[in-house]
Coordinates of C-alpha atoms in Angstrom, one line a residue:
Chain A
M1 CA 141.6 67.9 111.3
V2 CA 141.7 65.3 114.0
R3 CA 142.7 66.8 117.2
N4 CA 141.7 66.4 120.8
F5 CA 139.4 63.4 120.1
E6 CA 140.1 59.9 121.1
L7 CA 138.0 56.8 121.4
T8 CA 138.3 53.4 122.8
S9 CA 136.1 50.5 122.1
N10 CA 135.5 47.0 123.3
L11 CA 132.8 44.3 122.9
L12 CA 130.9 43.3 125.9
K13 CA 129.1 40.1 124.8
D14 CA 127.2 41.4 121.8
V15 CA 127.4 45.1 122.7
L16 CA 129.9 47.4 121.2
V17 CA 131.0 49.9 123.8
I18 CA 132.6 53.1 122.4
K19 CA 134.0 55.5 124.9
T20 CA 134.7 58.9 123.5
E21 CA 137.0 61.7 124.8
G22 CA 137.0 65.2 123.4
Y23 CA 135.0 67.3 120.9
I24 CA 132.5 65.3 118.9
N25 CA 132.7 67.3 115.7
N26 CA 133.3 66.3 112.1
A27 CA 136.5 64.5 112.9
G28 CA 135.2 63.0 116.1
G29 CA 131.9 61.9 114.5
E30 CA 133.8 60.3 111.6
K31 CA 136.0 58.3 114.0
I32 CA 132.9 57.1 115.8
L33 CA 131.2 56.1 112.6
Q34 CA 134.3 54.3 111.4
E35 CA 134.6 52.4 114.6
F36 CA 131.0 51.5 114.4
E37 CA 131.2 50.3 110.8
N38 CA 134.1 48.0 111.5
H39 CA 131.9 46.1 113.9
F40 CA 128.6 46.6 112.1
E41 CA 129.9 44.7 109.1
N42 CA 130.5 41.8 111.5
G43 CA 127.0 41.8 112.7
V44 CA 127.1 44.0 115.8
T45 CA 123.6 45.6 116.2
K46 CA 123.8 47.0 119.8
V47 CA 126.1 49.9 120.4
L48 CA 126.7 51.9 123.6
I49 CA 128.4 55.3 123.3
D50 CA 129.8 56.5 126.6
I51 CA 130.4 60.2 126.3
E52 CA 131.3 61.0 129.8
N53 CA 134.6 62.7 128.6
S54 CA 133.0 64.6 125.7
R55 CA 131.4 67.8 126.9
V56 CA 131.1 69.5 123.5
V57 CA 129.3 68.3 120.4
N58 CA 128.3 70.0 117.3
S59 CA 125.6 69.3 114.7
I60 CA 128.0 67.7 112.3
G61 CA 129.1 65.3 115.0
I62 CA 125.3 64.6 115.7
S63 CA 124.7 63.8 112.0
F64 CA 127.2 61.0 112.2
L65 CA 125.4 59.6 115.3
I66 CA 122.1 59.8 113.3
E67 CA 123.8 57.9 110.5
I68 CA 124.7 55.2 113.0
I69 CA 121.1 55.1 114.3
E70 CA 119.8 54.7 110.7
K71 CA 122.1 51.9 110.0
L72 CA 121.3 50.1 113.2
N73 CA 117.5 50.6 112.6
S74 CA 117.8 48.9 109.2
K75 CA 119.1 45.8 111.0
G76 CA 116.7 46.1 114.0
G77 CA 119.6 47.2 116.2
K78 CA 119.7 50.0 118.7
L79 CA 122.0 52.8 119.9
F80 CA 122.5 53.5 123.6
F81 CA 124.1 56.5 125.3
Q82 CA 125.7 56.6 128.7
N83 CA 127.0 59.4 130.9
L84 CA 125.4 62.3 129.1
D85 CA 126.4 65.8 130.1
P86 CA 123.0 67.7 130.7
S87 CA 123.6 70.2 127.9
I88 CA 124.4 67.4 125.4
E89 CA 121.4 65.4 126.6
K90 CA 119.2 68.4 125.9
T91 CA 120.7 68.9 122.5
F92 CA 120.2 65.3 121.6
T93 CA 116.6 65.6 122.8
I94 CA 115.9 68.5 120.5
M95 CA 117.7 66.8 117.6
G96 CA 115.4 63.8 118.0
L97 CA 118.0 61.3 118.7
F98 CA 116.1 59.7 121.7
Q99 CA 113.3 58.7 119.3
F100 CA 115.6 55.9 118.1
A101 CA 118.4 55.8 120.7
E102 CA 118.1 55.2 124.5
K103 CA 119.8 56.8 127.5
I104 CA 121.0 54.2 130.0
S105 CA 122.9 54.1 133.2
T106 CA 124.9 50.9 132.8
V107 CA 125.6 48.5 130.1
D108 CA 123.7 45.8 132.0
E109 CA 120.5 47.5 131.1
I110 CA 120.9 46.5 127.4
K111 CA 119.0 43.2 126.9
Chain B
M1 CA 107.3 29.6 77.4
D2 CA 103.5 29.6 77.3
A3 CA 101.3 32.7 77.8
E4 CA 100.2 31.6 81.3
L5 CA 103.7 31.3 82.5
I6 CA 104.7 34.7 81.0
T7 CA 101.7 36.3 82.6
E8 CA 102.5 34.8 86.0
K9 CA 106.2 35.9 85.7
L10 CA 105.1 39.4 84.7
S11 CA 102.6 39.6 87.5
F12 CA 105.4 38.5 90.0
Q13 CA 107.7 41.2 88.6
V14 CA 105.1 43.9 88.9
K15 CA 104.7 43.0 92.5
S16 CA 108.4 42.9 93.0
F17 CA 108.7 46.4 91.4
Q18 CA 106.5 47.9 94.2
E19 CA 108.6 46.2 96.9
S20 CA 111.8 47.1 95.2
F21 CA 110.8 50.8 94.8
E22 CA 110.1 50.9 98.6
I23 CA 113.4 49.3 99.5
L24 CA 115.4 51.4 97.1
S25 CA 113.8 54.7 98.0
S26 CA 114.2 54.1 101.8
S27 CA 117.9 53.5 101.5
S28 CA 120.1 55.7 103.5
S29 CA 122.8 56.2 100.9
I30 CA 123.6 55.6 97.2
I31 CA 125.8 52.7 98.3
E32 CA 122.9 51.1 100.1
M33 CA 120.7 51.6 97.1
A34 CA 123.3 49.9 94.9
K35 CA 123.4 46.9 97.3
H36 CA 119.7 46.6 97.2
F37 CA 119.5 47.0 93.4
N38 CA 122.2 44.4 93.0
R39 CA 120.0 41.9 94.9
I40 CA 116.9 42.9 93.0
L41 CA 118.5 42.4 89.6
R42 CA 120.1 39.2 90.7
G43 CA 116.7 37.9 91.9
S44 CA 115.0 38.9 88.6
F45 CA 117.6 37.8 86.1
F46 CA 119.6 35.1 88.0
S47 CA 122.8 37.0 87.0
T48 CA 126.0 35.9 88.6
D49 CA 128.2 38.9 88.0
I50 CA 126.6 42.3 88.5
S51 CA 128.6 45.5 88.8
I52 CA 127.1 48.9 89.6
F53 CA 129.0 52.2 89.2
Y54 CA 128.1 55.8 90.0
K55 CA 129.4 59.2 89.1
K56 CA 128.2 62.5 90.6
N57 CA 128.3 64.4 87.3
E58 CA 129.7 64.2 83.8
N59 CA 133.1 65.3 84.7
S60 CA 133.7 63.3 87.9
E61 CA 135.2 59.8 88.1
W62 CA 133.2 56.6 88.3
E63 CA 132.8 55.2 91.8
R64 CA 132.7 51.5 92.0
L65 CA 129.7 50.7 94.2
I66 CA 129.3 47.0 93.4
V67 CA 132.0 45.3 91.4
K68 CA 132.1 41.6 90.6
A69 CA 134.1 41.7 87.5
I70 CA 136.8 44.4 87.2
E71 CA 136.7 44.4 83.5
S72 CA 133.0 45.4 83.4
K73 CA 133.7 49.1 83.6
K74 CA 135.2 49.1 80.2
Y75 CA 131.7 48.3 78.7
F76 CA 130.1 51.6 79.6
D77 CA 133.2 53.8 79.9
E78 CA 133.1 54.6 76.2
I79 CA 129.4 55.2 75.9
K80 CA 128.7 58.6 74.4
D81 CA 126.1 61.0 75.7
E82 CA 123.7 60.2 72.9
H83 CA 123.8 56.6 73.8
Y84 CA 122.8 56.9 77.5
S85 CA 120.0 54.6 78.5
K86 CA 120.6 52.2 75.6
I87 CA 120.9 48.5 76.6
Y88 CA 124.0 46.9 75.1
S89 CA 124.6 43.3 74.8
I90 CA 127.8 41.4 75.6
E91 CA 128.9 38.3 73.6
D92 CA 125.6 37.1 72.1
S93 CA 123.5 38.5 74.9
T94 CA 125.2 36.5 77.7
G95 CA 125.5 39.9 79.3
L96 CA 123.9 43.3 79.4
Y97 CA 125.2 46.7 80.2
T98 CA 123.9 50.3 80.2
N99 CA 124.6 53.7 81.6
I100 CA 121.7 56.0 82.6
Q101 CA 121.5 59.7 83.7
L102 CA 119.6 60.1 86.9
V103 CA 117.3 63.0 87.9
D104 CA 120.1 65.1 89.5
S105 CA 122.4 64.7 86.5
S106 CA 124.5 62.0 88.2
Y107 CA 125.0 58.7 86.3
L108 CA 124.5 55.1 87.1
G109 CA 126.2 52.3 85.2
V110 CA 125.1 48.7 85.5
V111 CA 126.6 45.5 84.0
L112 CA 124.7 42.3 84.2
G113 CA 127.0 39.4 83.8
K114 CA 126.4 35.8 82.9
R115 CA 123.3 34.1 84.2
I116 CA 123.5 31.0 86.4
D117 CA 122.4 28.7 83.6
G118 CA 124.5 30.4 81.0
S119 CA 121.5 31.3 78.9
S120 CA 121.2 34.5 77.0
Y121 CA 119.2 37.5 78.0
S122 CA 115.9 37.6 76.0
E123 CA 114.3 40.7 74.5
I124 CA 111.8 40.6 77.4
D125 CA 114.7 40.6 79.8
K126 CA 116.1 43.7 78.1
I127 CA 112.7 45.5 78.4
T128 CA 112.4 44.4 82.1
F129 CA 116.0 45.6 82.7
Q130 CA 114.8 49.0 81.2
I131 CA 111.9 49.1 83.5
Y132 CA 114.1 48.3 86.5
L133 CA 116.4 51.1 85.5
Q134 CA 113.5 53.5 85.2
M135 CA 112.2 52.3 88.6
F136 CA 115.7 52.9 90.1
D137 CA 115.6 56.5 88.7
S138 CA 112.2 57.1 90.3
A139 CA 113.3 55.5 93.6
Y140 CA 116.5 57.6 93.5
Q141 CA 114.3 60.8 93.1
A142 CA 112.3 59.7 96.1
F143 CA 115.5 58.9 98.0
L144 CA 116.8 62.5 97.2
S145 CA 113.4 63.9 98.4
H146 CA 113.6 61.9 101.5
K147 CA 117.1 62.9 102.1
N148 CA 116.2 66.6 101.5
E149 CA 113.3 66.2 103.9
K150 CA 115.6 64.7 106.5
N151 CA 118.1 67.5 106.0
L152 CA 115.4 70.0 106.4
I153 CA 114.2 68.4 109.6
F154 CA 117.9 68.2 110.8
S155 CA 118.4 71.8 109.9
L156 CA 115.3 72.9 111.8
N157 CA 116.2 70.9 114.8
S158 CA 119.7 72.4 114.6
R159 CA 118.2 75.9 114.7
V160 CA 116.1 75.0 117.7
S161 CA 119.1 73.5 119.4
Q162 CA 121.2 76.5 118.6
L163 CA 118.6 78.8 120.1
Y164 CA 118.2 76.6 123.2
S165 CA 122.0 76.4 123.6
L166 CA 122.2 80.2 123.3
I167 CA 119.7 80.7 126.0
E168 CA 121.3 78.0 128.2
T169 CA 124.7 79.5 127.6
G170 CA 123.4 82.9 128.6
I171 CA 122.1 81.5 131.9
E172 CA 125.3 79.6 132.5
I173 CA 127.5 82.5 131.7
S174 CA 125.6 84.9 133.9
K175 CA 126.5 82.8 137.0
I176 CA 128.7 84.9 139.2
N177 CA 132.2 83.8 140.2
L178 CA 132.9 81.6 137.1
G179 CA 136.3 83.3 136.9
D180 CA 138.6 81.6 134.3
K181 CA 135.9 79.1 133.4
L182 CA 133.7 81.8 132.0
L183 CA 135.9 82.5 128.9
K184 CA 136.4 78.8 128.2
L185 CA 132.7 78.1 128.6
G186 CA 131.8 80.9 126.2
L187 CA 134.4 79.8 123.7
S188 CA 133.4 76.1 123.7
R189 CA 129.7 76.9 123.4
A190 CA 130.5 79.3 120.5
I191 CA 132.5 76.6 118.7
S192 CA 129.8 74.0 119.2
L193 CA 127.0 76.4 118.1
T194 CA 128.7 77.4 114.9
N195 CA 130.2 74.0 114.0
S196 CA 133.7 75.4 114.2
S197 CA 136.6 73.1 114.5
F198 CA 138.4 75.1 117.1
G199 CA 138.8 78.5 118.7
R200 CA 140.7 80.9 120.7
V201 CA 140.2 83.8 123.2
K202 CA 143.0 86.3 123.1
I203 CA 143.2 88.6 126.1
S204 CA 145.4 91.7 125.6
Y205 CA 145.8 93.2 129.1
K206 CA 146.1 96.9 129.5
D207 CA 149.6 96.3 130.9
G208 CA 150.8 94.9 127.6
N209 CA 150.7 91.2 128.6
V210 CA 148.9 88.8 126.2
E211 CA 147.2 85.5 127.2
E212 CA 145.6 83.0 124.8
L213 CA 143.1 80.3 125.7
F214 CA 142.3 77.5 123.2
Y215 CA 139.5 75.1 122.6
P216 CA 140.3 72.2 122.1
S217 CA 143.3 72.6 124.4
K218 CA 145.8 71.0 122.0
I219 CA 145.3 73.9 119.4
V220 CA 148.2 76.4 119.1
S221 CA 148.4 79.9 117.6
Q222 CA 149.8 78.6 114.3
D223 CA 146.6 76.7 113.6
F224 CA 144.8 79.9 113.0
I225 CA 144.6 80.6 109.3
E226 CA 143.3 84.1 108.7
A227 CA 141.0 83.1 105.8
N228 CA 138.8 80.9 107.9
I229 CA 138.4 83.0 111.0
L230 CA 135.4 84.5 112.5
S231 CA 136.1 87.0 115.3
H232 CA 134.4 89.3 117.7
K233 CA 136.0 91.3 120.5
F234 CA 135.2 93.7 123.4
I235 CA 137.1 95.9 125.8
D236 CA 136.5 95.8 129.4
Y237 CA 138.4 97.8 132.0
G238 CA 141.2 98.4 129.5
N239 CA 141.7 94.7 128.7
E240 CA 140.7 93.5 125.2
Y241 CA 139.1 90.1 124.8
E242 CA 139.0 88.7 121.2
F243 CA 137.1 85.5 120.5
S244 CA 138.1 83.8 117.3
L245 CA 136.5 80.7 115.6
C246 CA 138.2 78.7 113.0
E247 CA 137.2 76.2 110.2
K248 CA 133.5 75.9 110.0
E249 CA 132.7 72.2 109.5
S250 CA 130.3 70.5 107.2
R251 CA 130.1 66.9 106.2
E252 CA 131.7 67.9 102.9
G253 CA 134.6 69.7 104.5
V254 CA 135.4 73.2 105.6
I255 CA 133.0 75.9 104.5
D256 CA 132.7 79.7 105.1
F257 CA 131.1 81.1 108.2
D258 CA 127.7 82.6 107.5
E259 CA 125.6 85.5 109.0
T260 CA 124.0 83.2 111.6
D261 CA 127.5 82.2 112.9
D262 CA 128.4 85.9 113.1
L263 CA 125.2 86.6 115.1
L264 CA 125.7 83.6 117.4
L265 CA 129.3 84.5 118.2
S266 CA 128.4 88.2 118.7
A267 CA 125.6 87.2 121.1
I268 CA 127.8 84.9 123.1
V269 CA 130.6 87.5 123.2
R270 CA 128.1 90.1 124.5
Q271 CA 127.0 87.7 127.2
V272 CA 130.6 87.0 128.3
H273 CA 131.2 90.8 128.3
A274 CA 128.1 91.4 130.4
A275 CA 129.2 88.5 132.8
I276 CA 132.7 89.9 133.2
E277 CA 131.3 93.4 134.0
N278 CA 128.8 91.9 136.5
E279 CA 131.5 90.0 138.2
R280 CA 133.6 93.1 138.5
F281 CA 130.7 95.2 139.7
H282 CA 129.8 92.5 142.2
K283 CA 133.4 92.4 143.5
E284 CA 133.4 96.2 143.7
A285 CA 130.1 96.2 145.6
L286 CA 131.6 93.7 148.1
E287 CA 134.7 95.8 148.5
N288 CA 132.6 99.0 148.9
E289 CA 130.5 97.3 151.5
T290 CA 133.6 96.1 153.4
M291 CA 135.0 99.6 153.1
R292 CA 131.8 101.2 154.2
R293 CA 131.7 99.0 157.3
E294 CA 135.4 99.8 158.0
L295 CA 134.8 103.5 157.7
A296 CA 131.8 103.2 160.0
V297 CA 134.0 101.6 162.6
A298 CA 136.8 104.1 162.0
S299 CA 134.3 107.0 162.3
A300 CA 133.0 105.5 165.6
I301 CA 136.6 105.2 167.0
Q302 CA 137.4 108.8 166.0
K303 CA 134.2 110.1 167.5
R304 CA 134.9 108.3 170.8
I305 CA 138.5 109.7 170.9
L306 CA 137.8 113.3 170.0
P307 CA 136.5 115.6 172.9
E308 CA 132.9 116.5 173.0
K309 CA 133.8 119.7 174.9
L310 CA 137.0 121.3 175.8
P311 CA 137.8 122.1 179.5
N312 CA 137.5 125.8 180.7
I313 CA 140.8 127.4 181.4
L314 CA 140.6 130.2 183.9
G315 CA 141.7 133.5 182.3
Y316 CA 141.8 132.0 178.8
D317 CA 139.3 131.4 176.1
I318 CA 139.8 128.2 174.1
A319 CA 137.9 126.5 171.3
G320 CA 138.5 123.6 169.0
I321 CA 137.0 121.9 165.9
N322 CA 137.2 118.8 163.9
I323 CA 135.3 118.6 160.7
P324 CA 135.9 115.1 159.2
S325 CA 136.1 114.7 155.5
K326 CA 134.0 112.2 153.7
E327 CA 136.6 109.5 154.1
V328 CA 137.6 109.1 157.8
S329 CA 141.1 110.5 158.2
G330 CA 143.5 110.6 161.1
D331 CA 143.2 114.1 162.5
Y332 CA 143.3 114.4 166.2
Y333 CA 143.0 117.1 168.8
N334 CA 142.3 117.4 172.5
V335 CA 142.9 119.5 175.6
F336 CA 143.7 117.7 178.8
Q337 CA 143.9 119.2 182.3
L338 CA 147.0 117.8 184.1
E339 CA 147.1 117.0 187.8
D340 CA 149.4 120.0 188.5
G341 CA 146.8 122.4 187.1
R342 CA 148.5 122.8 183.7
F343 CA 146.8 122.0 180.4
A344 CA 148.0 120.1 177.4
L345 CA 146.8 121.3 174.0
V346 CA 147.4 118.7 171.3
V347 CA 146.8 118.6 167.6
A348 CA 148.0 115.6 165.4
D349 CA 147.6 114.3 161.9
V350 CA 148.1 110.6 160.9
T351 CA 149.0 109.8 157.3
G352 CA 146.4 107.8 155.5
K353 CA 142.7 107.3 155.9
G354 CA 140.2 104.7 157.1
M355 CA 140.7 102.0 159.6
P356 CA 144.5 102.0 159.8
A357 CA 144.7 105.7 160.4
S358 CA 141.9 105.4 163.0
L359 CA 143.7 102.7 164.9
L360 CA 146.9 104.7 165.0
V361 CA 145.1 107.7 166.4
S362 CA 143.6 105.4 169.0
T363 CA 147.2 104.3 169.9
L364 CA 148.4 107.9 170.0
D365 CA 145.5 108.9 172.3
A366 CA 146.1 106.1 174.7
S367 CA 149.8 106.6 174.9
L368 CA 149.5 110.3 175.2
R369 CA 147.1 110.0 178.2
S370 CA 149.5 107.6 179.9
Y371 CA 152.7 109.7 179.4
L372 CA 150.9 112.9 180.5
D373 CA 150.0 111.4 183.8
F374 CA 153.7 110.7 184.5
Q375 CA 154.5 114.5 183.9
I376 CA 157.8 113.6 182.3
P377 CA 159.6 116.3 180.3
L378 CA 158.1 116.8 176.8
S379 CA 161.3 115.9 174.9
I380 CA 161.5 112.5 176.7
M381 CA 157.8 111.9 176.2
A382 CA 158.2 112.7 172.5
L383 CA 161.0 110.2 172.2
K384 CA 159.0 107.4 173.9
M385 CA 155.9 108.2 171.8
N386 CA 157.9 108.2 168.6
S387 CA 159.3 104.8 169.4
L388 CA 155.9 103.4 170.3
I389 CA 154.3 104.8 167.1
F390 CA 157.2 103.5 165.0
K391 CA 156.7 100.0 166.4
S392 CA 152.8 100.1 166.1
S393 CA 152.7 101.3 162.5
T394 CA 153.7 100.2 159.0
A395 CA 156.5 102.0 157.2
D396 CA 154.2 104.3 155.3
K397 CA 152.4 105.5 158.4
F398 CA 153.5 108.4 160.6
I399 CA 152.0 111.1 162.8
T400 CA 152.7 114.9 162.7
F401 CA 152.2 116.0 166.3
F402 CA 151.9 119.3 168.1
I403 CA 151.7 119.7 171.9
A404 CA 151.8 122.8 174.0
I405 CA 151.7 122.5 177.8
L406 CA 150.1 125.7 179.2
N407 CA 150.6 126.9 182.7
P408 CA 147.6 129.1 183.0
S409 CA 148.9 131.0 185.9
N410 CA 151.8 132.6 184.2
G411 CA 151.1 132.0 180.5
E412 CA 154.1 129.7 180.0
L413 CA 153.9 127.3 177.1
D414 CA 156.2 124.3 176.8
I415 CA 156.0 123.2 173.2
I416 CA 157.0 120.4 170.9
N417 CA 156.3 120.3 167.2
A418 CA 157.1 116.9 165.7
G419 CA 156.8 117.5 161.9
H420 CA 153.5 119.3 162.2
N421 CA 152.4 122.5 160.4
P422 CA 154.0 125.4 162.2
S423 CA 151.4 126.8 164.6
L424 CA 150.8 130.6 164.6
F425 CA 151.3 132.8 167.6
L426 CA 150.0 136.3 167.3
R427 CA 151.9 138.7 169.5
N428 CA 150.4 142.0 170.8
N429 CA 152.7 143.9 168.6
G430 CA 151.1 142.5 165.6
S431 CA 153.8 140.0 164.6
I432 CA 153.2 136.4 163.9
E433 CA 155.5 133.7 165.2
K434 CA 155.6 130.3 163.6
I435 CA 156.3 127.5 166.1
N436 CA 158.5 124.9 164.4
A437 CA 160.7 123.6 167.2
G438 CA 160.7 119.9 167.9
G439 CA 161.7 117.1 165.5
V440 CA 160.6 114.7 162.9
A441 CA 157.1 113.3 162.8
F442 CA 156.4 110.3 165.0
G443 CA 156.9 106.9 163.5
M444 CA 159.3 107.9 160.7
F445 CA 162.5 106.8 162.4
D446 CA 163.4 105.0 165.6
M447 CA 166.9 106.1 165.9
G448 CA 166.7 108.1 169.1
L449 CA 166.7 111.4 167.3
P450 CA 166.2 114.1 169.9
F451 CA 163.1 116.3 170.2
E452 CA 163.7 119.8 171.4
S453 CA 161.0 121.7 173.2
Q454 CA 160.4 125.4 172.9
K455 CA 159.3 127.7 175.7
L456 CA 157.1 130.7 175.1
T457 CA 154.9 132.9 177.2
I458 CA 151.5 134.0 176.1
E459 CA 150.5 137.5 177.3
K460 CA 147.2 138.9 177.8
G461 CA 145.5 139.5 174.4
E462 CA 147.8 137.2 172.5
R463 CA 146.5 134.3 170.5
L464 CA 147.7 130.8 169.5
F465 CA 146.3 129.0 166.5
I466 CA 147.1 125.3 166.1
F467 CA 145.7 123.6 163.0
T468 CA 146.1 120.7 160.5
D469 CA 146.8 120.9 156.8
G470 CA 143.1 120.5 156.0
I471 CA 142.8 124.3 156.3
P472 CA 145.6 125.7 154.1
E473 CA 145.3 122.8 151.6
A474 CA 141.5 123.1 151.2
M475 CA 140.8 123.2 147.4
D476 CA 138.3 124.6 145.1
K477 CA 137.1 122.7 142.1
D478 CA 140.1 123.9 140.1
E479 CA 142.4 122.5 142.8
N480 CA 143.5 125.9 144.0
E481 CA 144.5 125.7 147.6
Y482 CA 143.3 128.1 150.4
T483 CA 147.0 128.5 151.1
D484 CA 149.1 129.3 154.2
E485 CA 149.3 132.9 153.2
R486 CA 145.6 133.5 153.2
M487 CA 145.3 131.6 156.5
E488 CA 148.0 133.7 158.1
K489 CA 146.4 136.9 156.8
Y490 CA 143.0 135.9 158.1
F491 CA 144.6 135.0 161.5
N492 CA 146.3 138.4 161.6
D493 CA 143.3 140.4 160.4
V494 CA 140.4 138.8 162.1
K495 CA 140.4 139.1 165.9
P496 CA 137.0 138.3 167.3
V497 CA 136.2 138.5 171.0
N498 CA 136.1 134.8 171.6
S499 CA 137.8 131.7 170.2
A500 CA 134.7 130.0 169.0
Q501 CA 133.9 133.0 166.7
F502 CA 137.4 132.7 165.2
I503 CA 137.1 129.0 164.5
S504 CA 133.7 129.3 162.9
S505 CA 134.6 132.4 160.9
I506 CA 137.8 130.8 159.5
V507 CA 135.9 127.7 158.5
A508 CA 133.4 129.8 156.8
D509 CA 136.2 131.6 154.9
V510 CA 137.6 128.2 153.9
K511 CA 134.2 127.1 152.6
L512 CA 134.0 130.4 150.7
H513 CA 137.2 129.5 148.9
T514 CA 136.1 125.9 148.2
K515 CA 132.7 126.9 146.9
G516 CA 131.0 123.8 148.1
E517 CA 133.6 121.4 146.7
T518 CA 133.8 118.2 148.6
Q519 CA 136.1 118.4 151.5
S520 CA 139.2 116.3 150.7
D521 CA 140.8 116.3 154.2
D522 CA 139.8 116.7 157.8
I523 CA 139.8 120.3 159.2
T524 CA 141.1 120.4 162.8
A525 CA 142.1 123.4 164.8
I526 CA 142.6 124.8 168.4
Y527 CA 142.4 128.5 169.0
L528 CA 143.5 130.0 172.3
I529 CA 143.2 133.6 173.6
R530 CA 144.7 134.8 176.8
K531 CA 142.0 137.0 178.5
E532 CA 143.7 138.1 181.7

């Protein structure tokens, strides 16, 4: 079921910026992964996910994000997060996402 | 090929086995494994067309992981169970193919196409191919273990995250004044914690109305399929709140909710229930505090207005009482000495309680004092006061009012009873007169309805009893009233020497009837005896 989840993406230089809106669950996570893979195949290795408009995430949604991290790691790339809701940030911390992904304030922080 | 070259080649391949194993076993998926295996085989055999297939079990369809030549599938499609792991040659060994069963009973099919130089695969190549396939199987086993390990860590982290979220949710939910946000917050957290796709809070109000809240918001009632629902509900203040979660997610699709989900939803629903109760209690406490302050002010107003002591009337004995009930009500009494030597005996009762009643009593007292100073006829005074009270009060407020102007020298009483309980007048011959004359209560209508006064004369030894309904309507625990009849009999039978004795003894008789039951209304009375 794909409801209440939308995403937009654009390439800023070599960074893929994905902006999500809505519940990051199975459907939402799958959409993010799909969008990532479209660009990953073309050599994109820096991805920024802006989740300002996503206040709820479940562990299935997180598993897709981990998959993205693993794929980026295999190519020496990195995942970044922007505009994290405090409760989501805590969840990501517990799930260990920040061992391989970085929290940033603006896209300019990505070198 | 000389022995030295073969040894070097084998040595190179052994080294590459170790590297290949590490690369394959650290793959993140079977597709990635296949891609790596494709490169390994190509590097070892210089094959141009390599195809790799995979099927989850015997009955499932082959998935094409790497396909260079579409027709390659036909080579192992027909391989029977007993021929698994056997290496088959294609066209004079210009190609090889096989189909092996992996450790988890899944299958891997590999076709090695023509080599770059077009040469045939040798027997050593076939053996090497076998070794690579066995190495793939071992790497696949390691890949599965690694995957299981990752799943285990993920699952443990998920549990920790769930517990943390549950605690955080509890803290968040317990914040006062969340209002409507409370239900949505509880619902969204329950959805997230249980990996549900969506959910609903259905509120069935005690008045019959039903309201539904959804998360995500685009969900509608029709999306709820009974088979995939997990629900918990509670009733608060007569309203029922039902939390329902739908479609538990997994990467493989929708699965059934488990016991943990039930516990998590139950915990959140209990937290929401407690928060709703707390919010209500908090609101009630604030209201009670406001009411308590209001009553304190109302009580202070009432105390200021009511007389501390009644004036002495030469030749008469007079006493009065006001026992306020727990809630401040609007009973009023007073005795004023007028400039011409007469006395005004007044008893009134304002409908309602608390501050509004108290303010109206205050208005009554002020206007009464003003009009009495002018010494205008009672009927006109009553008209003016009625109009004033009508304008000063809301539609549901009115005042029953009794006034008797006593000329102490001759015992003449000029009386108006505006909707008040008939006062009792005990004649020397033993008869009781009920004084009704007057008109409607003040504040009910402002249509100029006349008030008619009544004149009586009180003789020596005769008694007048003016009271409010707090006496005849005093109730015991079974809601039996003291009654007008009992009061009249008491008035008739008990004739103490002074007025204060009568007042205290009738109050005692009322208390005897109510047997300590909380007083529901003010008790107010004036008792007058002509002594000379």
